[in-house]
CSV table of C-alpha atoms in Angstrom, one decimal:
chain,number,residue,atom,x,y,z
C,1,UNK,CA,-27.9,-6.2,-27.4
C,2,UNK,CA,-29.6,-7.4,-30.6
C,3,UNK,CA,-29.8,-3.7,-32.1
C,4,UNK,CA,-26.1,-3.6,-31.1
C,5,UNK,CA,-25.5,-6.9,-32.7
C,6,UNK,CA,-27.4,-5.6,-36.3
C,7,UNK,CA,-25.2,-2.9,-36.3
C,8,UNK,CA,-21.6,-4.5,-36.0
C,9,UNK,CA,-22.9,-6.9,-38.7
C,10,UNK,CA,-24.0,-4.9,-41.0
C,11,UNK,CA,-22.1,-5.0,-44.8
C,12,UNK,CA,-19.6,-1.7,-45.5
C,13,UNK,CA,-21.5,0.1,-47.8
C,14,UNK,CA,-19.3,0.8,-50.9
C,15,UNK,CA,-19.0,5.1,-51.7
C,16,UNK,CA,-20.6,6.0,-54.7
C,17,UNK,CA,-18.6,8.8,-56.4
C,18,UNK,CA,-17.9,10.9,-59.8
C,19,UNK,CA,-14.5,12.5,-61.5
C,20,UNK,CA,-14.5,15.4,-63.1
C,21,UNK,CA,-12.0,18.0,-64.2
C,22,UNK,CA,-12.8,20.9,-63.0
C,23,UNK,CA,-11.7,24.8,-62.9
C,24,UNK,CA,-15.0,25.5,-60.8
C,25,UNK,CA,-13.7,27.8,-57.6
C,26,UNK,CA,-16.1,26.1,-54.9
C,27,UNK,CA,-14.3,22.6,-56.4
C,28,UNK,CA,-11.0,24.0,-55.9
C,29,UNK,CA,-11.3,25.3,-52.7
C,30,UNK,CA,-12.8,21.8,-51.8
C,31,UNK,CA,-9.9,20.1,-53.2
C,32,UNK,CA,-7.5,22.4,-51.4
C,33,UNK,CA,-9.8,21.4,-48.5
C,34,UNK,CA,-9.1,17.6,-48.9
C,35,UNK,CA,-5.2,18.0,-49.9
C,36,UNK,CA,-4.7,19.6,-46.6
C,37,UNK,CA,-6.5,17.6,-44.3
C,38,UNK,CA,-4.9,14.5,-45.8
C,39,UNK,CA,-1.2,15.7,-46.0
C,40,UNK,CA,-2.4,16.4,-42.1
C,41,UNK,CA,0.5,15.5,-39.7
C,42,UNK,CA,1.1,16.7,-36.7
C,43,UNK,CA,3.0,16.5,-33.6
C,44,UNK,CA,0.5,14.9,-30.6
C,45,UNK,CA,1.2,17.5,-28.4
C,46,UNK,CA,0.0,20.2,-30.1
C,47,UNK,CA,-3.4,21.6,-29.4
C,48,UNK,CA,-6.3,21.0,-31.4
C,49,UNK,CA,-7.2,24.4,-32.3
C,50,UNK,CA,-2.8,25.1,-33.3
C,51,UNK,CA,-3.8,21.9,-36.0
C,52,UNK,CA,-7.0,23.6,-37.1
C,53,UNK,CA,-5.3,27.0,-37.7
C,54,UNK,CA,-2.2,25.0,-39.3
C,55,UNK,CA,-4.8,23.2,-41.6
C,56,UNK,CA,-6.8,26.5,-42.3
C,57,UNK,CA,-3.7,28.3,-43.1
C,58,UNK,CA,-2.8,25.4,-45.8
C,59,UNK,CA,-5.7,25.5,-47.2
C,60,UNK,CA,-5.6,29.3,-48.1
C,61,UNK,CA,-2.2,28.7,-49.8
C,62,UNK,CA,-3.0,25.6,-51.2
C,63,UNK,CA,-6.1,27.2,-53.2
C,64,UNK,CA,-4.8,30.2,-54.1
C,65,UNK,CA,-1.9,28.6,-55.4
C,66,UNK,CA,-4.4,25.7,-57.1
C,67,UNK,CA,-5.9,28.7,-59.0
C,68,UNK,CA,-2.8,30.0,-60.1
C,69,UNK,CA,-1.5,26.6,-61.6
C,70,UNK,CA,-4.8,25.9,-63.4
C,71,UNK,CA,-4.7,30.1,-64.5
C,72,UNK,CA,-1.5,29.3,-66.1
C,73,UNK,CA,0.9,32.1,-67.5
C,74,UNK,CA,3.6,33.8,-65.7
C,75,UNK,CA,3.0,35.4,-62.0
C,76,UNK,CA,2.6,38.9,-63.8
C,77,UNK,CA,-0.8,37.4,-66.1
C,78,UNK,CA,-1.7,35.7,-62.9
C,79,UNK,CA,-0.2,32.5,-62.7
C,80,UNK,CA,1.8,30.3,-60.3
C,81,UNK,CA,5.6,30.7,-59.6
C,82,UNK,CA,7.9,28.5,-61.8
C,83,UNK,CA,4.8,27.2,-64.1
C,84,UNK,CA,4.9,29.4,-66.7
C,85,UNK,CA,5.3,26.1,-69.3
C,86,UNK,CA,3.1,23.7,-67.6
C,87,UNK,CA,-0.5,23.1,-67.9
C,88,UNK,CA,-2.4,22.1,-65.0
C,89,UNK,CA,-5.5,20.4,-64.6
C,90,UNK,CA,-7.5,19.3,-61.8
C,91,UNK,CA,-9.7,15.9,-61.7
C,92,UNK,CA,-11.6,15.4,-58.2
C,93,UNK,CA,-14.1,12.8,-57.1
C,94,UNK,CA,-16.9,13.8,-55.5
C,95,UNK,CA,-19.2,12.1,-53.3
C,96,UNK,CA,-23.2,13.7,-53.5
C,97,UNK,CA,-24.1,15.3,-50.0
C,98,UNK,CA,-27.5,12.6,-49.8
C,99,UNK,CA,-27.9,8.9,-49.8
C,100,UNK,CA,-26.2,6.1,-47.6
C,101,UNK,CA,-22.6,7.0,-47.0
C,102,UNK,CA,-20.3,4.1,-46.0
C,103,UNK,CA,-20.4,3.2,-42.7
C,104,UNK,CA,-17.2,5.5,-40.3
C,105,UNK,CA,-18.1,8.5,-43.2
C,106,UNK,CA,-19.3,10.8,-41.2
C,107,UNK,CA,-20.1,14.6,-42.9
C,108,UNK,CA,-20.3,16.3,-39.6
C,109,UNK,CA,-17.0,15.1,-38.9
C,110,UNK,CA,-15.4,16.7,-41.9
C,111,UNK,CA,-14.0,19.7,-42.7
C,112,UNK,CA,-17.0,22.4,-44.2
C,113,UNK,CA,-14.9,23.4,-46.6
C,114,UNK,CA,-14.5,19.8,-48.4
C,115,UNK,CA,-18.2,20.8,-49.6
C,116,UNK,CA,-18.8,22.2,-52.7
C,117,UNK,CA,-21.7,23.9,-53.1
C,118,UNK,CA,-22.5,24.8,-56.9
C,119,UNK,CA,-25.6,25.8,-58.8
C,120,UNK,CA,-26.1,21.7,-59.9
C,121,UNK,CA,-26.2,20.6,-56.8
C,122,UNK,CA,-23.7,20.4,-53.2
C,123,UNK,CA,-21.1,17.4,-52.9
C,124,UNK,CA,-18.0,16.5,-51.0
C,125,UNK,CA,-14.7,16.4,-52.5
C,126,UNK,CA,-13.1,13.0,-50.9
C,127,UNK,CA,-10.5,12.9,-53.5
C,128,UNK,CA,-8.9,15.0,-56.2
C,129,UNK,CA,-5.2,15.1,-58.1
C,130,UNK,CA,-3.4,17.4,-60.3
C,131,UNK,CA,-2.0,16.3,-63.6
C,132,UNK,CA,0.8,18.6,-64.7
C,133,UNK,CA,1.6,18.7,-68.4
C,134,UNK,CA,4.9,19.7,-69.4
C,135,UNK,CA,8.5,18.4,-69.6
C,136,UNK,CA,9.2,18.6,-65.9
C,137,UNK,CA,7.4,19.3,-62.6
C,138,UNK,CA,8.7,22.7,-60.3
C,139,UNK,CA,10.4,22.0,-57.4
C,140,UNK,CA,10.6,17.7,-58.2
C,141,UNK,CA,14.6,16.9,-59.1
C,142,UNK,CA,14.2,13.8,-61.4
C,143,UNK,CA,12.6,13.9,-64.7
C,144,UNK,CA,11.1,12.3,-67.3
C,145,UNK,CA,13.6,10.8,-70.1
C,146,UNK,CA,10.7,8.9,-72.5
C,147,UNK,CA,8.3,11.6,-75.0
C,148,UNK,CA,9.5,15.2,-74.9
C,149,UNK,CA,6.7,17.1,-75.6
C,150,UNK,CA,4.4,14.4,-75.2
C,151,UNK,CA,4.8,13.6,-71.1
C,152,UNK,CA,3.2,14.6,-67.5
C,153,UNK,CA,3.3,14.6,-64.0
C,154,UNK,CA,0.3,13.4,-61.1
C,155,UNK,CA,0.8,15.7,-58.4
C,156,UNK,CA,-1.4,16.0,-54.9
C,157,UNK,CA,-3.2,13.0,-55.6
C,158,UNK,CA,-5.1,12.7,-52.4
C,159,UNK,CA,-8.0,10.9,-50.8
C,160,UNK,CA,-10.1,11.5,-47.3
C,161,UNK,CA,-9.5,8.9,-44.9
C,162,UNK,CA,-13.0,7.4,-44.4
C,163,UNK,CA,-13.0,7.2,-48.3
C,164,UNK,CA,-9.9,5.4,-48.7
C,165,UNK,CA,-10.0,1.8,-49.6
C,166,UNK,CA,-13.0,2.6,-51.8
C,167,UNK,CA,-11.2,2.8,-55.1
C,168,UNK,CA,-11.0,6.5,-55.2
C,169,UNK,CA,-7.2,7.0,-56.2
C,170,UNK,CA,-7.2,3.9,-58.6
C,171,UNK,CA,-10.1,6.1,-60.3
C,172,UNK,CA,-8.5,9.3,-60.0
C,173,UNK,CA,-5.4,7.5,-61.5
C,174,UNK,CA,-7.5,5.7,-64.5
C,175,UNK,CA,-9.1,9.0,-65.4
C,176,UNK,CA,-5.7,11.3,-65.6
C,177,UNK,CA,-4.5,8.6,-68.1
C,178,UNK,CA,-8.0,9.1,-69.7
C,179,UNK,CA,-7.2,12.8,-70.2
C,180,UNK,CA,-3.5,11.9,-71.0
C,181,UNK,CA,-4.7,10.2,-73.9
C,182,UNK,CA,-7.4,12.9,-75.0
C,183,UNK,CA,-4.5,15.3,-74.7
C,184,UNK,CA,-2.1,13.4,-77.1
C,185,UNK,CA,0.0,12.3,-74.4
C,186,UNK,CA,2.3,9.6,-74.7
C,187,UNK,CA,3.4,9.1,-70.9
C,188,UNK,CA,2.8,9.7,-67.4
C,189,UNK,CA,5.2,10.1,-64.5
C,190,UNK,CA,4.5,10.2,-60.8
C,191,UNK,CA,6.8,10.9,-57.9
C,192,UNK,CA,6.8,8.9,-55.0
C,193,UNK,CA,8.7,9.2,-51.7
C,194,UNK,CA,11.0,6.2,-50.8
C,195,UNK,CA,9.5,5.3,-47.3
C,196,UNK,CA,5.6,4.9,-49.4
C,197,UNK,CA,5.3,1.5,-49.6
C,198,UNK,CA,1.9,2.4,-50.0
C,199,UNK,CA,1.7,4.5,-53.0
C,200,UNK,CA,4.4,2.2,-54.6
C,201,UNK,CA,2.3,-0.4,-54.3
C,202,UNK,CA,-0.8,1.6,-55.7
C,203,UNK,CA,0.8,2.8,-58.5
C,204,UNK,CA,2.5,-0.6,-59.6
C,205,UNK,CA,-1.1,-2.1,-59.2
C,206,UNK,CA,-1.8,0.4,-61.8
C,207,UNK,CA,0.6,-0.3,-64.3
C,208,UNK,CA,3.7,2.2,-63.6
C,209,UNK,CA,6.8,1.5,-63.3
C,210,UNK,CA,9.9,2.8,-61.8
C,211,UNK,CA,12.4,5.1,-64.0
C,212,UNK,CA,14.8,6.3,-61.7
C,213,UNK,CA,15.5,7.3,-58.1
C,214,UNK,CA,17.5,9.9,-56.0
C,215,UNK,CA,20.2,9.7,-54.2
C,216,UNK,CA,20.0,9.3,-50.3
C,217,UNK,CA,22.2,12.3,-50.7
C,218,UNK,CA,19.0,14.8,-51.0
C,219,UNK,CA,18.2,14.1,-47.4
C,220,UNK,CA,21.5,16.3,-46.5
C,221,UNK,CA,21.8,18.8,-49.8
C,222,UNK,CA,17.6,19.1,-49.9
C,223,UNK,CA,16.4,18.1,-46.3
C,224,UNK,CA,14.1,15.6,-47.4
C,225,UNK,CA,13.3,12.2,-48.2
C,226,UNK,CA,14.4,10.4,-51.6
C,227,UNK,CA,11.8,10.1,-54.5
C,228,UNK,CA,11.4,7.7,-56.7
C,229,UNK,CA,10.2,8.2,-60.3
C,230,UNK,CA,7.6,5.9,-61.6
C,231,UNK,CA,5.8,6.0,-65.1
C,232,UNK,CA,3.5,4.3,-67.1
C,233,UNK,CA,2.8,4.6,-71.1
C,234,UNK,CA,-0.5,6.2,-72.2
């Protein structure tokens, strides 16, 4: 009973963590890893082994496609479909594979392919984000009014769910507008879905602000949900 009591009392250990950008292919593979299993949602019914295949699958596209944004060019040099004029780079936040994890993070239960094992050492991704630099971002509707030539987009920004709540998307955030302003940016957009009180909320905390919003047309001419567009000066 006492051991039992030591344990429920015991302080939530905070995650220590690093950003980088990165082009490395273990990292993107990784960050594919951690886009998918945090986009995860499925229908209860379905059978575990139908999620894992679904998540697999995703994660194939997701870092091929990854590789292809952060290749850049046209799809005949090698690059992704539609980003010809954007330049893509990839922060993630890694978490080292030893040392006291917070309490509920678990390795064994995450997905293998969150690791990233490089020559300098193994880590988990728990976190990562795109930051698309270019006047507009393929495949979003609404876009950026303020500094033509000067603007980007966050895109994928994602976090594992035993590292939520441990700062990692507020340092994700802080260090794209860190490369913003290396890169001579002048502002950064984000889109965010309607329903994501969530993500509004991060973002605001952050310093963005809303620009404009769709219509709740889309939902019948796209088949999705509105988006709101957000930004915040570099």
């Amino acid at each position: 009973a006492s051991s039992s009591s030591s344990s429920s009392s015991r302080p939530r250990a905070s995650l220590e963590f690093t950003l980088e950008v990165t082009e490395d292919a273990a990292d993107i593979r990784a960050a594919a890893a951690c886009r998918a299993l945090a986009f995860a949602n499925y229908p209860s019914d379905r059978s575990t082994f139908a999620i894992r295949s679904a998540i697999a699958m995703k994660i194939d596209a997701e870092s091929a496609a990854l590789g292809r944004k952060i290749h850049g060019g046209s799809p005949a040099e090698g690059g992704e479909v539609g980003h010809d004029d954007i330049e893509v780079v990839c922060i993630v936040a890694r978490a080292p594979c030893v040392g006291e994890l917070p309490v509920g993070f678990d390795l064994r239960a995450l997905d293998p392919q969150c690791l990233s094992v490089r020559e300098c050492g193994s880590s988990i991704v728990v976190g990562s984000l795109d930051v698309n630099v270019g006047a507009n971002l393929p495949s979003e509707e609404l876009l950026g009014t303020l500094s033509a030539g000067r603007r980007a987009y966050l895109s994928n920004v994602s976090v594992l769910d035993p590292a939520r709540r441990q700062g990692v998307a507020r340092a994700l955030i802080e260090r794209a507008m860190q490369l913003g302003a290396e890169l001579g940016l002048e502002t950064m957009y984000v889109h965010v879905k309607v329903s994501n009180v969530a993500a509004q909320n991060l973002y605001s905390s952050a310093g963005f602000e809303i620009e404009s919003r769709e219509n709740r047309s889309v939902e019948t001419t796209l088949g999705r949900e509105p988006r709101l567009l957000l930004r915040r000066r570099v």
